Amino acid sequence: MDLQLSDQHVMFRDELRAWLKANMGRPWREELRDPKATEDSMIELRRSWQRKLYEAGYLGMHWPAEWGGRGTTEVEKSIFEAELSRADAPPILNVLGIGLLGPALIHHGSEAQRRRFIPPMLSGEEIWCQGFSEPGAGSDLAALRTSAVVDGDHFVLNGQKIWTTFGPWADWIFVLARTDSKDRYGGISFILVKLDTPGITVRRLRQITGESEFGEVFFEDARVPRENLVGQIGEGWRIAMTVLAFERGATSLAAAERYGRDLGLLARTCKEIGRESGAVREKLGRLLVENEVLRANGLRMLANLADGKVPGPESSIEKIFWSEFDKRFRETALDILGPGGQLVRTSAEARLDVDWSREFLWSRAGTIYSGSSEVQRNIISKRVLNLPQEGR
Amino acid sequence: MKFELSEDQALLQSSTRDFLSSELPLEKSRTVMEHNADGYESAEWRRLAEMGYIGLTLPAAAGGQDLGAIELAIVLEEMGRVCVPGPFLDAILAASFLAAAGKQDALLADVVSGKSLVTIARQDSPFSGNHLEPTRFESGRVLGTKYFVPFATRTDALLVTTRQGVVLVRAPYDIVPLQTIDLAQRFGKVTFDHQGALIGGPELLERVDLLAAVGASAMMLGLMSRALEVTLEYVQTRQAFKRPIGAFQALQHRLADMLLKTESTRSAVYRAAWCLDTGDPDTALACATAKAYAGDASRYVCGEAVQMHGGIGFTWELDLHFYFKRAKTLEQFYGSTETQLEKALAAAGY
Ligand SMILES: Cc1cc2nc3c(=O)[nH]c(=O)nc-3n(C[C@H](O)[C@H](O)[C@H](O)COP(=O)(O)OP(=O)(O)OC[C@H]3O[C@@H](n4cnc5c(N)ncnc54)[C@H](O)[C@@H]3O)c2cc1C
């Protein structure tokens, strides 16, 4: 057992820290509380930040050299994410492209697709969104009904995607569509669609935060060139499942950095406002301890990656842990702060260190997206605990 | 970087598991716990000493093996899995104190060889709080009463915490046994008006406390791992409504949470042990985290294990109650959750 980063990884981390110091603008939380900030301006800020990271060679690091790779592994990627989080850097805009589509193209795409799509995805020139969920297909994703019918050298798409993050800003969407209505899994294909294709409408949806980061995408006889199919017809489910596995990974470390920083700020506020009763201290202590367990889980995952182990269904444990903790943390923060914690960013008297009310609302999302907590527990009970399955 | 145990560590784990399953299986310990007022057998204690377990983390000069907190955690996790009764952790903690204090070579060697037993007497009150006067050390004498002194009736000497420092007191002393729900641990109330020798300041207890936190949480990890395994076997065989109860999602999700808590405890315990061994700056926070988290988690896991066994889970006959009780008592000893939360906050500077 050894939880010490290797010299090479320490070097990578220190270089990155120095680079961030020299190149990062204001911390993200300061950007967010800028009175002039709008959703559009934040997207543009994130785009230009992504470009900087790209130019410095930090995106696609663990991919093959021709696609941005620099011979590193998942370990550097996890360190990179943790350091960005530690520095409170703006979140990378094209997360869905880089995190999901990138690996799909590298493992299942054609050479021409990689050449066409990967560079502008990494640079942030083209923003991608993920078209998996539908009004009638979320947890039960294979129930999806958006159809793609072959017509000469095109697919004709009809149907609707929903909860599409960045839909309102994206240039492209990767879609799971049904190419065979009789084959539940084998009838699904993975198709790349330009959002300005005639027949496509994108509508904003308003989230509980009041923002519209996600939207819905309607397809009415939208014609998409056949060359935009990734893999073969009917391979979409298999590709999506391997890709969703990439969405997980050592996320706990980055999460623990972020929560740890906010927790430190909460503790400071408690001192300032005189919230130091035993009841408050116990709450703070429990949050601190849980966050340290999150960090320990992250270190374990990182050490396993460094040791050449591929994360399996235990990523479900990570996903449940951080997302459920996020909810408890943000709820408790509001309890501790009292009514002032509920103030929205732009209100008089709102605290400027952390946007507590927004974090509180956002924390409700993590246990729903990318496999809800219930779905993750199903995965654990089936694949880790091997429990007998009832029909579901 | 590597989370898995090294070859030597894995060997320690498997040899300890083999040793315990042949020498200290629960069906045997259960009889000892029920019938032996001391809570453990001398012959078994000598075997543990012969095998080098008592000296595991102690200096070679004292006959120890000079291994680290990771190895201690490995052994205690295995002991937790079979609910080993006796003063194993208590003896190691007292011996660590003796080693740190120095000048107690003969006594230390006797503890390591299993010839003598020394434990630490700390608790100034039967309940938490400070309504009773703490033990004092005045003109060479220890005055006061200590509660929950581990295995007091079997000790040859005690390390007594006083306002003035830690004092070594040799037996005999007046002992009133205190019986908790947990038969694996025995305690006494000890009243002192005794000659003693001041051997160290309270700062020497700091490292001992870190070791105690890691050790106790490793034992809780063993308890919960085994309670989960037993429960998983049970839910696959027990039938209700024409199916194994493990097919019910209401149980599956809680079993998933039991795994989450068990594995998260594992991450926290071994991280803390590793920090302690390497002198990492996060040691204090990591140790407090391990103990505070393991306390909650093991109570939850062992409690759910009882629940999922139904009526038989409430019987004396089934072994689970030993796990459930140990989990609850360990949560409160070796630095209660409340104490650990305070330590964590202090370590983080909050
Ligand atoms: C902020 C946010 C961003 C998102 N971004 C995207 C995106 O970019 N692209 C995209 O494709 N999707 C996106 N989603 C959608 C997300 O993946 C789905 O919401 C999610 O998969 C759940 O599906 P659903 O909404 O249809 O809920 P349902 O599947 O209807 O679930 C409703 C409830 O039932 C529970 N449930 C469902 N099945 C089971 C079961 N078998 N056992 C026990 N409980 C069950 C669920 O856990 C949930 O609590 C996003 C969602 C959110 C909140």
Short mmCIF file of N, CA, C and O and ligand atoms in Angstrom, two decimals, chain A residues 96 100 129-141 161-167 174 207 213-214 247 362 364-376 378 392, chain B residues 249 253, ligand 1:
data_model
loop_
_atom_site.label_atom_id
_atom_site.label_comp_id
_atom_site.label_asym_id
_atom_site.label_seq_id
_atom_site.Cartn_x
_atom_site.Cartn_y
_atom_site.Cartn_z
N LEU A 96 -19.08 17.19 -22.13
CA LEU A 96 -19.80 16.04 -22.67
C LEU A 96 -19.10 15.53 -23.93
O LEU A 96 -18.97 14.33 -24.14
N LEU A 100 -17.38 12.11 -23.14
CA LEU A 100 -18.16 10.97 -23.65
C LEU A 100 -17.92 10.70 -25.12
O LEU A 100 -17.63 9.57 -25.52
N CYS A 129 -23.48 18.40 -27.34
CA CYS A 129 -24.38 17.98 -26.29
C CYS A 129 -24.76 16.52 -26.49
O CYS A 129 -24.51 15.95 -27.55
N GLN A 130 -25.32 15.95 -25.43
CA GLN A 130 -25.57 14.51 -25.39
C GLN A 130 -27.05 14.24 -25.52
O GLN A 130 -27.83 14.59 -24.63
N GLY A 131 -27.46 13.60 -26.60
CA GLY A 131 -28.88 13.35 -26.82
C GLY A 131 -29.24 11.90 -26.52
O GLY A 131 -29.43 11.09 -27.43
N PHE A 132 -29.32 11.58 -25.24
CA PHE A 132 -29.71 10.23 -24.84
C PHE A 132 -31.14 10.23 -24.30
O PHE A 132 -32.01 9.56 -24.82
N SER A 133 -31.38 11.02 -23.24
CA SER A 133 -32.68 10.96 -22.56
C SER A 133 -33.81 11.47 -23.44
O SER A 133 -33.63 12.39 -24.26
N GLU A 134 -34.96 10.88 -23.22
CA GLU A 134 -36.18 11.31 -23.91
C GLU A 134 -37.28 11.41 -22.87
O GLU A 134 -37.14 10.89 -21.76
N PRO A 135 -38.40 12.04 -23.26
CA PRO A 135 -39.49 12.14 -22.28
C PRO A 135 -39.89 10.76 -21.76
O PRO A 135 -40.23 10.61 -20.59
N GLY A 136 -39.81 9.72 -22.60
CA GLY A 136 -40.23 8.39 -22.14
C GLY A 136 -39.08 7.45 -21.88
O GLY A 136 -39.26 6.25 -21.76
N ALA A 137 -37.86 7.98 -21.80
CA ALA A 137 -36.70 7.10 -21.61
C ALA A 137 -35.60 7.82 -20.87
O ALA A 137 -34.94 8.71 -21.42
N GLY A 138 -35.44 7.50 -19.59
CA GLY A 138 -34.38 8.11 -18.79
C GLY A 138 -33.55 7.01 -18.17
O GLY A 138 -32.63 6.48 -18.78
N SER A 139 -33.95 6.61 -16.95
CA SER A 139 -33.28 5.46 -16.33
C SER A 139 -33.39 4.25 -17.25
O SER A 139 -32.46 3.49 -17.43
N ASP A 140 -34.56 4.09 -17.80
CA ASP A 140 -34.77 3.00 -18.76
C ASP A 140 -34.44 3.53 -20.15
O ASP A 140 -35.31 3.71 -20.99
N LEU A 141 -33.16 3.75 -20.37
CA LEU A 141 -32.72 4.43 -21.59
C LEU A 141 -33.07 3.65 -22.85
O LEU A 141 -33.38 4.24 -23.89
N LYS A 161 -35.50 14.63 -27.87
CA LYS A 161 -34.56 14.44 -26.76
C LYS A 161 -34.85 15.50 -25.71
O LYS A 161 -35.35 16.59 -26.04
N ILE A 162 -34.51 15.18 -24.48
CA ILE A 162 -34.85 16.13 -23.41
C ILE A 162 -33.76 16.14 -22.34
O ILE A 162 -32.97 15.21 -22.25
N TRP A 163 -33.77 17.17 -21.52
CA TRP A 163 -32.77 17.41 -20.46
C TRP A 163 -31.37 17.53 -21.06
O TRP A 163 -30.38 17.15 -20.44
N THR A 164 -31.30 18.06 -22.27
CA THR A 164 -30.04 18.09 -23.00
C THR A 164 -29.18 19.26 -22.53
O THR A 164 -29.42 20.41 -22.90
N THR A 165 -28.18 18.92 -21.73
CA THR A 165 -27.30 19.96 -21.18
C THR A 165 -26.54 20.65 -22.32
O THR A 165 -26.03 19.98 -23.22
N PHE A 166 -26.45 21.96 -22.27
CA PHE A 166 -25.82 22.83 -23.28
C PHE A 166 -26.57 22.81 -24.61
O PHE A 166 -26.10 23.40 -25.58
N GLY A 167 -27.73 22.12 -24.66
CA GLY A 167 -28.49 22.09 -25.91
C GLY A 167 -28.65 23.49 -26.50
O GLY A 167 -28.42 23.71 -27.69
N PHE A 174 -24.72 14.32 -30.09
CA PHE A 174 -24.61 12.88 -30.40
C PHE A 174 -25.84 12.19 -29.86
O PHE A 174 -26.20 12.35 -28.71
N GLN A 207 -34.52 25.46 -15.37
CA GLN A 207 -34.21 24.54 -14.28
C GLN A 207 -34.64 25.12 -12.94
O GLN A 207 -34.96 26.30 -12.85
N GLU A 213 -29.60 25.77 -18.35
CA GLU A 213 -28.44 25.09 -18.91
C GLU A 213 -28.87 23.92 -19.80
O GLU A 213 -28.17 23.55 -20.72
N PHE A 214 -30.00 23.32 -19.49
CA PHE A 214 -30.46 22.26 -20.40
C PHE A 214 -31.67 22.67 -21.21
O PHE A 214 -32.31 23.69 -20.92
N GLU A 247 -17.66 8.26 -18.03
CA GLU A 247 -18.21 9.42 -17.35
C GLU A 247 -17.84 9.36 -15.87
O GLU A 247 -17.83 10.35 -15.18
N TRP A 362 -28.51 23.27 -6.94
CA TRP A 362 -27.77 22.41 -7.89
C TRP A 362 -27.52 21.01 -7.33
O TRP A 362 -27.46 20.03 -8.06
N ARG A 364 -29.33 19.06 -6.03
CA ARG A 364 -30.41 18.10 -6.31
C ARG A 364 -30.19 17.37 -7.63
O ARG A 364 -30.84 16.35 -7.88
N ALA A 365 -29.33 17.90 -8.50
CA ALA A 365 -29.19 17.29 -9.83
C ALA A 365 -28.30 16.05 -9.83
O ALA A 365 -28.56 15.09 -10.54
N GLY A 366 -27.25 16.08 -9.00
CA GLY A 366 -26.23 15.04 -9.07
C GLY A 366 -26.74 13.63 -8.82
O GLY A 366 -26.21 12.66 -9.36
N THR A 367 -27.79 13.51 -8.01
CA THR A 367 -28.30 12.16 -7.74
C THR A 367 -29.31 11.72 -8.80
O THR A 367 -29.86 10.63 -8.72
N ILE A 368 -29.55 12.60 -9.79
CA ILE A 368 -30.48 12.24 -10.87
C ILE A 368 -29.72 11.93 -12.17
O ILE A 368 -29.95 10.93 -12.81
N TYR A 369 -28.79 12.84 -12.55
CA TYR A 369 -28.15 12.64 -13.86
C TYR A 369 -27.06 11.57 -13.81
O TYR A 369 -26.65 11.16 -12.76
N SER A 370 -26.69 11.18 -15.03
CA SER A 370 -25.74 10.07 -15.27
C SER A 370 -25.94 8.88 -14.33
O SER A 370 -25.01 8.41 -13.68
N GLY A 371 -27.14 8.38 -14.33
CA GLY A 371 -27.48 7.21 -13.51
C GLY A 371 -27.87 7.66 -12.13
O GLY A 371 -27.02 7.99 -11.31
N SER A 372 -29.18 7.69 -11.84
CA SER A 372 -29.65 8.17 -10.53
C SER A 372 -29.09 7.29 -9.42
O SER A 372 -28.61 6.18 -9.67
N SER A 373 -29.19 7.77 -8.19
CA SER A 373 -28.71 6.97 -7.05
C SER A 373 -29.39 5.60 -7.01
O SER A 373 -28.77 4.60 -6.67
N GLU A 374 -30.67 5.59 -7.37
CA GLU A 374 -31.40 4.31 -7.33
C GLU A 374 -30.83 3.37 -8.39
O GLU A 374 -30.63 2.17 -8.15
N VAL A 375 -30.58 3.92 -9.57
CA VAL A 375 -30.02 3.09 -10.64
C VAL A 375 -28.63 2.58 -10.24
O VAL A 375 -28.28 1.43 -10.47
N GLN A 376 -27.86 3.45 -9.60
CA GLN A 376 -26.51 3.02 -9.15
C GLN A 376 -26.62 1.90 -8.13
O GLN A 376 -25.83 0.96 -8.13
N ASN A 378 -29.00 -0.23 -7.97
CA ASN A 378 -29.35 -1.45 -8.73
C ASN A 378 -28.10 -2.07 -9.33
O ASN A 378 -27.93 -3.29 -9.31
N ARG A 392 -37.18 -6.30 -13.85
CA ARG A 392 -37.30 -4.85 -13.87
C ARG A 392 -36.53 -4.27 -15.04
O ARG A 392 -35.60 -4.85 -15.52
N GLN B 249 -36.10 -5.18 -3.83
CA GLN B 249 -35.28 -3.99 -4.04
C GLN B 249 -35.10 -3.17 -2.76
O GLN B 249 -34.05 -2.55 -2.55
N HIS B 253 -31.21 -2.14 -2.03
CA HIS B 253 -30.64 -0.80 -1.96
C HIS B 253 -29.94 -0.57 -0.63
O HIS B 253 -28.92 0.12 -0.57
C1 LIG C 1 -29.12 18.63 -14.56
C2 LIG C 1 -29.38 17.50 -15.50
C3 LIG C 1 -28.67 17.40 -16.67
C4 LIG C 1 -28.91 16.38 -17.57
N1 LIG C 1 -28.22 16.35 -18.74
C5 LIG C 1 -28.50 15.39 -19.66
C6 LIG C 1 -27.86 15.38 -20.94
O1 LIG C 1 -27.04 16.24 -21.23
N2 LIG C 1 -28.20 14.43 -21.83
C7 LIG C 1 -29.10 13.45 -21.54
O2 LIG C 1 -29.31 12.59 -22.37
N3 LIG C 1 -29.73 13.42 -20.34
C8 LIG C 1 -29.46 14.37 -19.41
N4 LIG C 1 -30.11 14.36 -18.18
C9 LIG C 1 -31.15 13.39 -17.97
C10 LIG C 1 -30.82 12.30 -16.96
O3 LIG C 1 -29.89 11.41 -17.47
C11 LIG C 1 -32.14 11.62 -16.59
O4 LIG C 1 -32.93 12.57 -15.91
C12 LIG C 1 -31.95 10.42 -15.72
O5 LIG C 1 -31.39 9.37 -16.46
C13 LIG C 1 -33.26 9.96 -15.08
O6 LIG C 1 -34.23 9.73 -16.04
P1 LIG C 1 -35.68 10.37 -15.93
O7 LIG C 1 -35.51 11.82 -15.76
O8 LIG C 1 -36.45 9.89 -17.09
O9 LIG C 1 -36.29 9.80 -14.61
P2 LIG C 1 -36.93 8.35 -14.43
O10 LIG C 1 -36.09 7.34 -15.08
O11 LIG C 1 -38.36 8.42 -14.79
O12 LIG C 1 -36.78 8.21 -12.86
C14 LIG C 1 -37.70 8.77 -11.92
C15 LIG C 1 -37.37 8.21 -10.55
O13 LIG C 1 -37.52 6.80 -10.56
C16 LIG C 1 -36.37 6.15 -10.14
N5 LIG C 1 -36.20 4.90 -10.86
C17 LIG C 1 -36.22 4.70 -12.18
N6 LIG C 1 -35.97 3.42 -12.48
C18 LIG C 1 -35.80 2.78 -11.31
C19 LIG C 1 -35.51 1.43 -10.95
N7 LIG C 1 -35.31 0.48 -11.86
N8 LIG C 1 -35.38 1.15 -9.65
C20 LIG C 1 -35.56 2.11 -8.71
N9 LIG C 1 -35.84 3.37 -8.99
C21 LIG C 1 -35.96 3.72 -10.28
C22 LIG C 1 -35.26 7.12 -10.47
O14 LIG C 1 -34.10 6.89 -9.69
C23 LIG C 1 -35.90 8.45 -10.18
O15 LIG C 1 -35.79 8.73 -8.82
C24 LIG C 1 -29.87 15.39 -17.27
C25 LIG C 1 -30.57 15.46 -16.07
C26 LIG C 1 -30.34 16.50 -15.19
C27 LIG C 1 -31.10 16.56 -13.91
#
